[in-house]
PDB file of C-alpha atoms in Angstrom:
ATOM      1  CA  ALA A   1     173.761 143.606  42.813  1.00 50.00           C
ATOM      2  CA  GLY A   2     174.551 144.872  46.802  1.00 55.00           C
ATOM      3  CA  ILE A   3     174.628 141.189  47.461  1.00 58.00           C
ATOM      4  CA  SER A   4     177.899 139.105  48.803  1.00 55.00           C
ATOM      5  CA  PRO A   5     179.237 137.738  51.943  1.00 64.00           C
ATOM      6  CA  TRP A   6     182.110 140.221  52.024  1.00 62.00           C
ATOM      7  CA  SER A   7     180.395 143.919  52.756  1.00 61.00           C
ATOM      8  CA  GLU A   8     176.723 145.983  51.982  1.00 65.00           C
ATOM      9  CA  LYS A   9     175.619 147.861  49.432  1.00 72.00           C
ATOM     10  CA  ALA A  10     177.473 150.935  49.695  1.00 72.00           C
ATOM     11  CA  THR A  11     177.007 154.457  47.845  1.00 74.00           C
ATOM     12  CA  PHE A  12     179.289 157.543  47.609  1.00 72.00           C
ATOM     13  CA  THR A  13     178.495 161.250  45.686  1.00 70.00           C
ATOM     14  CA  VAL A  14     180.969 163.299  44.239  1.00 68.00           C
ATOM     15  CA  GLU A  15     180.622 166.693  45.837  1.00 67.00           C
ATOM     16  CA  SER A  16     182.380 169.287  43.657  1.00 61.00           C
ATOM     17  CA  PRO A  17     184.383 169.041  39.837  1.00 60.00           C
ATOM     18  CA  ILE A  18     187.846 169.052  39.675  1.00 59.00           C
ATOM     19  CA  VAL A  19     189.151 172.731  39.683  1.00 62.00           C
ATOM     20  CA  PHE A  20     192.182 173.866  37.102  1.00 65.00           C
ATOM     21  CA  PRO A  21     194.047 176.365  37.850  1.00 71.00           C
ATOM     22  CA  PRO A  22     193.355 179.878  35.831  1.00 77.00           C
ATOM     23  CA  GLU A  23     194.638 180.538  32.715  1.00 87.00           C
ATOM     24  CA  GLU A  24     197.879 182.273  32.326  1.00 90.00           C
ATOM     25  CA  SER A  25     199.118 184.254  29.036  1.00 92.00           C
ATOM     26  CA  ALA A  26     202.437 183.967  27.838  1.00 95.00           C
ATOM     27  CA  PRO A  27     205.357 185.922  28.657  1.00 97.00           C
ATOM     28  CA  TYR A  28     204.640 183.559  32.255  1.00 96.00           C
ATOM     29  CA  SER A  29     207.161 183.710  35.086  1.00 96.00           C
ATOM     30  CA  ASP A  30     206.998 181.568  38.594  1.00 96.00           C
ATOM     31  CA  THR A  31     209.521 182.177  41.058  1.00 96.00           C
ATOM     32  CA  MET A  32     207.263 179.728  42.883  1.00 95.00           C
ATOM     33  CA  GLU A  33     207.417 181.811  45.498  1.00 95.00           C
ATOM     34  CA  ASN A  34     203.702 182.869  46.139  1.00 88.00           C
ATOM     35  CA  THR A  35     202.273 180.068  43.800  1.00 82.00           C
ATOM     36  CA  GLN A  36     202.225 176.853  45.291  1.00 84.00           C
ATOM     37  CA  SER A  37     198.106 176.390  44.881  1.00 85.00           C
ATOM     38  CA  GLU A  38     198.797 177.227  41.093  1.00 90.00           C
ATOM     39  CA  TRP A  39     200.980 173.748  40.633  1.00 95.00           C
ATOM     40  CA  VAL A  40     199.868 170.492  40.864  1.00 94.00           C
ATOM     41  CA  GLY A  41     202.393 167.844  42.546  1.00 95.00           C
ATOM     42  CA  ASP A  42     201.643 163.976  42.699  1.00 95.00           C
ATOM     43  CA  GLY A  43     203.831 161.044  44.245  1.00 95.00           C
ATOM     44  CA  LEU A  44     206.779 162.532  46.306  1.00 97.00           C
ATOM     45  CA  TRP A  45     206.704 165.843  44.733  1.00 97.00           C
ATOM     46  CA  ASN A  46     206.189 168.312  47.477  1.00 96.00           C
ATOM     47  CA  TYR A  47     207.004 172.292  47.491  1.00 96.00           C
ATOM     48  CA  VAL A  48     209.769 173.394  49.965  1.00 96.00           C
ATOM     49  CA  SER A  49     210.372 176.584  52.408  1.00 96.00           C
ATOM     50  CA  ASN A  50     214.255 176.438  52.796  1.00 96.00           C
ATOM     51  CA  ALA A  51     216.176 179.032  51.076  1.00 96.00           C
ATOM     52  CA  ASP A  52     219.218 176.710  50.854  1.00 94.00           C
ATOM     53  CA  MET A  53     216.861 174.717  48.727  1.00 95.00           C
ATOM     54  CA  ALA A  54     215.707 177.369  46.218  1.00 96.00           C
ATOM     55  CA  HIS A  55     217.312 178.881  43.368  1.00 97.00           C
ATOM     56  CA  SER A  56     216.138 182.098  44.400  1.00 96.00           C
ATOM     57  CA  GLY A  57     213.981 183.192  47.445  1.00 96.00           C
ATOM     58  CA  ILE A  58     213.278 180.550  49.682  1.00 97.00           C
ATOM     59  CA  HIS A  59     210.453 178.346  47.784  1.00 97.00           C
ATOM     60  CA  SER A  60     210.911 175.548  45.238  1.00 97.00           C
ATOM     61  CA  TRP A  61     209.111 172.115  44.270  1.00 98.00           C
ATOM     62  CA  TRP A  62     211.130 168.714  45.182  1.00 98.00           C
ATOM     63  CA  TYR A  63     210.852 165.146  44.462  1.00 98.00           C
ATOM     64  CA  GLN A  64     211.918 163.544  47.519  1.00 97.00           C
ATOM     65  CA  ASN A  65     209.890 162.676  50.796  1.00 95.00           C
ATOM     66  CA  SER A  66     210.528 163.266  54.340  1.00 93.00           C
ATOM     67  CA  TYR A  67     213.805 162.537  55.059  1.00 94.00           C
ATOM     68  CA  GLY A  68     215.209 163.936  51.495  1.00 95.00           C
ATOM     69  CA  VAL A  69     215.308 161.187  49.457  1.00 97.00           C
ATOM     70  CA  TYR A  70     212.902 159.343  47.008  1.00 97.00           C
ATOM     71  CA  ASP A  71     214.102 155.715  48.442  1.00 96.00           C
ATOM     72  CA  THR A  72     210.589 154.465  49.584  1.00 96.00           C
ATOM     73  CA  GLY A  73     211.582 151.123  49.674  1.00 95.00           C
ATOM     74  CA  MET A  74     210.010 150.640  46.076  1.00 94.00           C
ATOM     75  CA  ALA A  75     209.632 151.912  42.325  1.00 94.00           C
ATOM     76  CA  ASN A  76     207.899 155.250  42.992  1.00 95.00           C
ATOM     77  CA  THR A  77     207.050 158.171  40.340  1.00 96.00           C
ATOM     78  CA  GLY A  78     205.405 161.273  40.134  1.00 97.00           C
ATOM     79  CA  SER A  79     204.896 164.364  38.327  1.00 97.00           C
ATOM     80  CA  LEU A  80     204.828 168.331  38.893  1.00 97.00           C
ATOM     81  CA  THR A  81     202.020 169.975  36.709  1.00 97.00           C
ATOM     82  CA  SER A  82     202.202 173.814  35.567  1.00 97.00           C
ATOM     83  CA  PRO A  83     199.019 175.682  35.208  1.00 95.00           C
ATOM     84  CA  PRO A  84     197.793 176.349  32.142  1.00 96.00           C
ATOM     85  CA  VAL A  85     199.603 178.876  29.541  1.00 97.00           C
ATOM     86  CA  LYS A  86     198.641 180.064  25.998  1.00 97.00           C
ATOM     87  CA  ILE A  87     200.763 180.309  23.649  1.00 97.00           C
ATOM     88  CA  PRO A  88     199.987 183.594  21.612  1.00 96.00           C
ATOM     89  CA  ASN A  89     201.969 183.451  18.625  1.00 95.00           C
ATOM     90  CA  VAL A  90     205.673 181.894  17.908  1.00 96.00           C
ATOM     91  CA  GLY A  91     209.024 183.283  19.398  1.00 96.00           C
ATOM     92  CA  TYR A  92     208.138 181.801  23.134  1.00 97.00           C
ATOM     93  CA  PHE A  93     211.099 179.204  24.706  1.00 98.00           C
ATOM     94  CA  LEU A  94     210.173 177.329  27.880  1.00 98.00           C
ATOM     95  CA  ARG A  95     213.140 177.779  30.469  1.00 98.00           C
ATOM     96  CA  PHE A  96     213.969 176.460  34.106  1.00 98.00           C
ATOM     97  CA  TYR A  97     216.330 176.130  36.940  1.00 98.00           C
ATOM     98  CA  TYR A  98     216.996 172.717  38.565  1.00 98.00           C
ATOM     99  CA  ARG A  99     218.991 170.134  40.633  1.00 97.00           C
ATOM    100  CA  TYR A 100     218.690 166.892  41.071  1.00 97.00           C
ATOM    101  CA  GLN A 101     221.058 163.914  42.177  1.00 97.00           C
ATOM    102  CA  THR A 102     220.344 160.023  41.712  1.00 97.00           C
ATOM    103  CA  GLU A 103     221.531 156.800  40.624  1.00 94.00           C
ATOM    104  CA  THR A 104     222.875 158.158  37.452  1.00 92.00           C
ATOM    105  CA  THR A 105     223.449 160.648  34.596  1.00 93.00           C
ATOM    106  CA  GLY A 106     221.963 158.589  32.229  1.00 92.00           C
ATOM    107  CA  THR A 107     218.452 158.235  30.512  1.00 93.00           C
ATOM    108  CA  THR A 108     218.300 154.481  31.548  1.00 91.00           C
ATOM    109  CA  TRP A 109     217.209 154.589  35.435  1.00 89.00           C
ATOM    110  CA  ASP A 110     215.613 157.774  37.476  1.00 95.00           C
ATOM    111  CA  GLN A 111     214.999 159.305  34.442  1.00 96.00           C
ATOM    112  CA  ARG A 112     214.085 162.833  34.191  1.00 97.00           C
ATOM    113  CA  TRP A 113     211.254 163.795  32.073  1.00 98.00           C
ATOM    114  CA  VAL A 114     209.835 167.863  30.587  1.00 98.00           C
ATOM    115  CA  GLN A 115     206.281 166.679  28.895  1.00 98.00           C
ATOM    116  CA  ILE A 116     203.786 168.889  27.146  1.00 98.00           C
ATOM    117  CA  SER A 117     199.857 168.573  27.028  1.00 97.00           C
ATOM    118  CA  VAL A 118     198.428 170.565  24.068  1.00 97.00           C
ATOM    119  CA  ASP A 119     194.763 171.901  24.575  1.00 95.00           C
ATOM    120  CA  GLY A 120     193.688 169.605  27.615  1.00 93.00           C
ATOM    121  CA  GLY A 121     195.065 166.350  25.324  1.00 94.00           C
ATOM    122  CA  PRO A 122     197.518 163.545  26.768  1.00 96.00           C
ATOM    123  CA  PHE A 123     200.882 164.441  27.994  1.00 97.00           C
ATOM    124  CA  LEU A 124     203.757 163.912  25.462  1.00 97.00           C
ATOM    125  CA  ASN A 125     207.497 163.567  25.901  1.00 97.00           C
ATOM    126  CA  LEU A 126     209.388 166.994  25.266  1.00 96.00           C
ATOM    127  CA  VAL A 127     212.756 166.082  25.804  1.00 97.00           C
ATOM    128  CA  GLN A 128     214.409 163.824  28.597  1.00 97.00           C
ATOM    129  CA  LEU A 129     217.355 165.463  31.052  1.00 97.00           C
ATOM    130  CA  SER A 130     220.340 163.488  31.255  1.00 96.00           C
ATOM    131  CA  ASP A 131     224.242 163.539  31.431  1.00 95.00           C
ATOM    132  CA  ASP A 132     224.242 167.143  32.998  1.00 95.00           C
ATOM    133  CA  PRO A 133     225.894 167.125  36.199  1.00 95.00           C
ATOM    134  CA  GLN A 134     224.800 166.295  39.738  1.00 95.00           C
ATOM    135  CA  VAL A 135     224.551 167.976  43.310  1.00 93.00           C
ATOM    136  CA  PRO A 136     227.572 166.242  44.218  1.00 88.00           C
ATOM    137  CA  GLU A 137     229.243 167.678  41.168  1.00 91.00           C
ATOM    138  CA  THR A 138     228.341 171.423  41.182  1.00 88.00           C
ATOM    139  CA  SER A 139     226.888 173.926  43.888  1.00 87.00           C
ATOM    140  CA  SER A 140     224.826 175.429  41.691  1.00 92.00           C
ATOM    141  CA  TRP A 141     221.277 175.398  39.883  1.00 96.00           C
ATOM    142  CA  LEU A 142     221.399 174.290  36.352  1.00 96.00           C
ATOM    143  CA  ARG A 143     219.381 176.159  33.229  1.00 95.00           C
ATOM    144  CA  ASN A 144     217.723 174.418  31.042  1.00 95.00           C
ATOM    145  CA  LYS A 145     218.446 174.233  27.242  1.00 94.00           C
ATOM    146  CA  ALA A 146     215.495 176.836  26.057  1.00 96.00           C
ATOM    147  CA  ILE A 147     213.001 174.855  24.497  1.00 97.00           C
ATOM    148  CA  ASP A 148     211.162 176.273  21.135  1.00 97.00           C
ATOM    149  CA  LEU A 149     207.245 176.609  21.550  1.00 98.00           C
ATOM    150  CA  SER A 150     206.645 178.002  18.557  1.00 97.00           C
ATOM    151  CA  SER A 151     204.783 175.136  17.307  1.00 97.00           C
ATOM    152  CA  TYR A 152     202.334 175.415  19.945  1.00 98.00           C
ATOM    153  CA  SER A 153     201.434 179.024  18.842  1.00 97.00           C
ATOM    154  CA  GLY A 154     197.480 179.586  19.833  1.00 97.00           C
ATOM    155  CA  HIS A 155     197.302 177.350  21.694  1.00 97.00           C
ATOM    156  CA  ILE A 156     196.906 176.705  25.593  1.00 97.00           C
ATOM    157  CA  ILE A 157     199.294 174.194  26.845  1.00 97.00           C
ATOM    158  CA  ARG A 158     200.327 172.270  30.712  1.00 97.00           C
ATOM    159  CA  ILE A 159     204.518 171.330  30.993  1.00 98.00           C
ATOM    160  CA  ARG A 160     204.538 168.552  33.029  1.00 98.00           C
ATOM    161  CA  PHE A 161     207.853 167.265  35.100  1.00 98.00           C
ATOM    162  CA  GLN A 162     207.787 163.974  34.916  1.00 98.00           C
ATOM    163  CA  PHE A 163     210.196 161.548  37.797  1.00 97.00           C
ATOM    164  CA  SER A 164     209.918 157.844  37.428  1.00 96.00           C
ATOM    165  CA  SER A 165     212.803 155.974  39.454  1.00 95.00           C
ATOM    166  CA  LEU A 166     211.883 152.486  37.868  1.00 93.00           C
ATOM    167  CA  ASP A 167     212.888 150.752  40.179  1.00 93.00           C
ATOM    168  CA  ALA A 168     213.324 150.267  44.102  1.00 94.00           C
ATOM    169  CA  VAL A 169     216.974 149.870  44.313  1.00 94.00           C
ATOM    170  CA  ALA A 170     219.880 152.767  44.808  1.00 95.00           C
ATOM    171  CA  ASN A 171     217.060 155.315  45.187  1.00 96.00           C
ATOM    172  CA  ASN A 172     219.059 156.562  48.738  1.00 96.00           C
ATOM    173  CA  PHE A 173     219.485 160.184  46.525  1.00 97.00           C
ATOM    174  CA  LEU A 174     218.286 164.062  46.854  1.00 96.00           C
ATOM    175  CA  GLY A 175     215.925 163.421  43.843  1.00 97.00           C
ATOM    176  CA  TRP A 176     214.870 166.752  41.796  1.00 98.00           C
ATOM    177  CA  GLY A 177     214.344 170.519  42.238  1.00 97.00           C
ATOM    178  CA  ILE A 178     212.758 172.324  40.020  1.00 98.00           C
ATOM    179  CA  ASP A 179     212.313 177.079  40.470  1.00 98.00           C
ATOM    180  CA  ASP A 180     212.199 179.941  38.325  1.00 97.00           C
ATOM    181  CA  PHE A 181     210.109 178.844  35.436  1.00 97.00           C
ATOM    182  CA  SER A 182     209.390 180.733  32.481  1.00 97.00           C
ATOM    183  CA  VAL A 183     207.836 181.075  28.808  1.00 98.00           C
ATOM    184  CA  ASN A 184     208.772 183.876  27.181  1.00 97.00           C
ATOM    185  CA  ASP A 185     210.288 185.391  23.945  1.00 96.00           C
ATOM    186  CA  THR A 186     213.641 185.796  24.647  1.00 95.00           C
ATOM    187  CA  PRO A 187     215.103 184.144  22.071  1.00 92.00           C
ATOM    188  CA  PRO A 188     218.566 181.887  23.127  1.00 90.00           C
ATOM    189  CA  VAL A 189     221.951 183.019  22.554  1.00 86.00           C
ATOM    190  CA  ASN A 190     223.311 181.929  19.381  1.00 78.00           C
TER     191      ASN A 190
END
């Protein structure tokens, strides 16, 4: 009713609708060099310009704060979402390069999920990354095992990289980096 001892009545206006990036069509690849505006990052996801932190070129996305870690003093979470990609037919695969350093390589703490949204629907888990070498154990970027997208033929998908620390403990690590994302019809090696 606008009557209270706390404040005066306030109004607001929504000036513009949410703008979605343009739809891409598979095959689609992104080296992250000139497409920052097509990706949506929240939480601690940052677009980094540093050749030492990229798989190729000088740009990549990293889940970390300005100090190069994801320690904020509390539990934190964030997502990095791709532009919409139309999968024209069966036989397409998702691949990307990544590096990470977290509390553990397991599935319990500091979780790294690859999620998918189909035709604008909710994001669902595709795969949880775990038991892979961390930054101190390897100097190279890792390439994920190809994810078969055949069941999404004829649909528009968005891929989301979801990171969650789940707690405020042991978060003084580099986080998770993503680079060189692709959806193509090159089958995995048998």
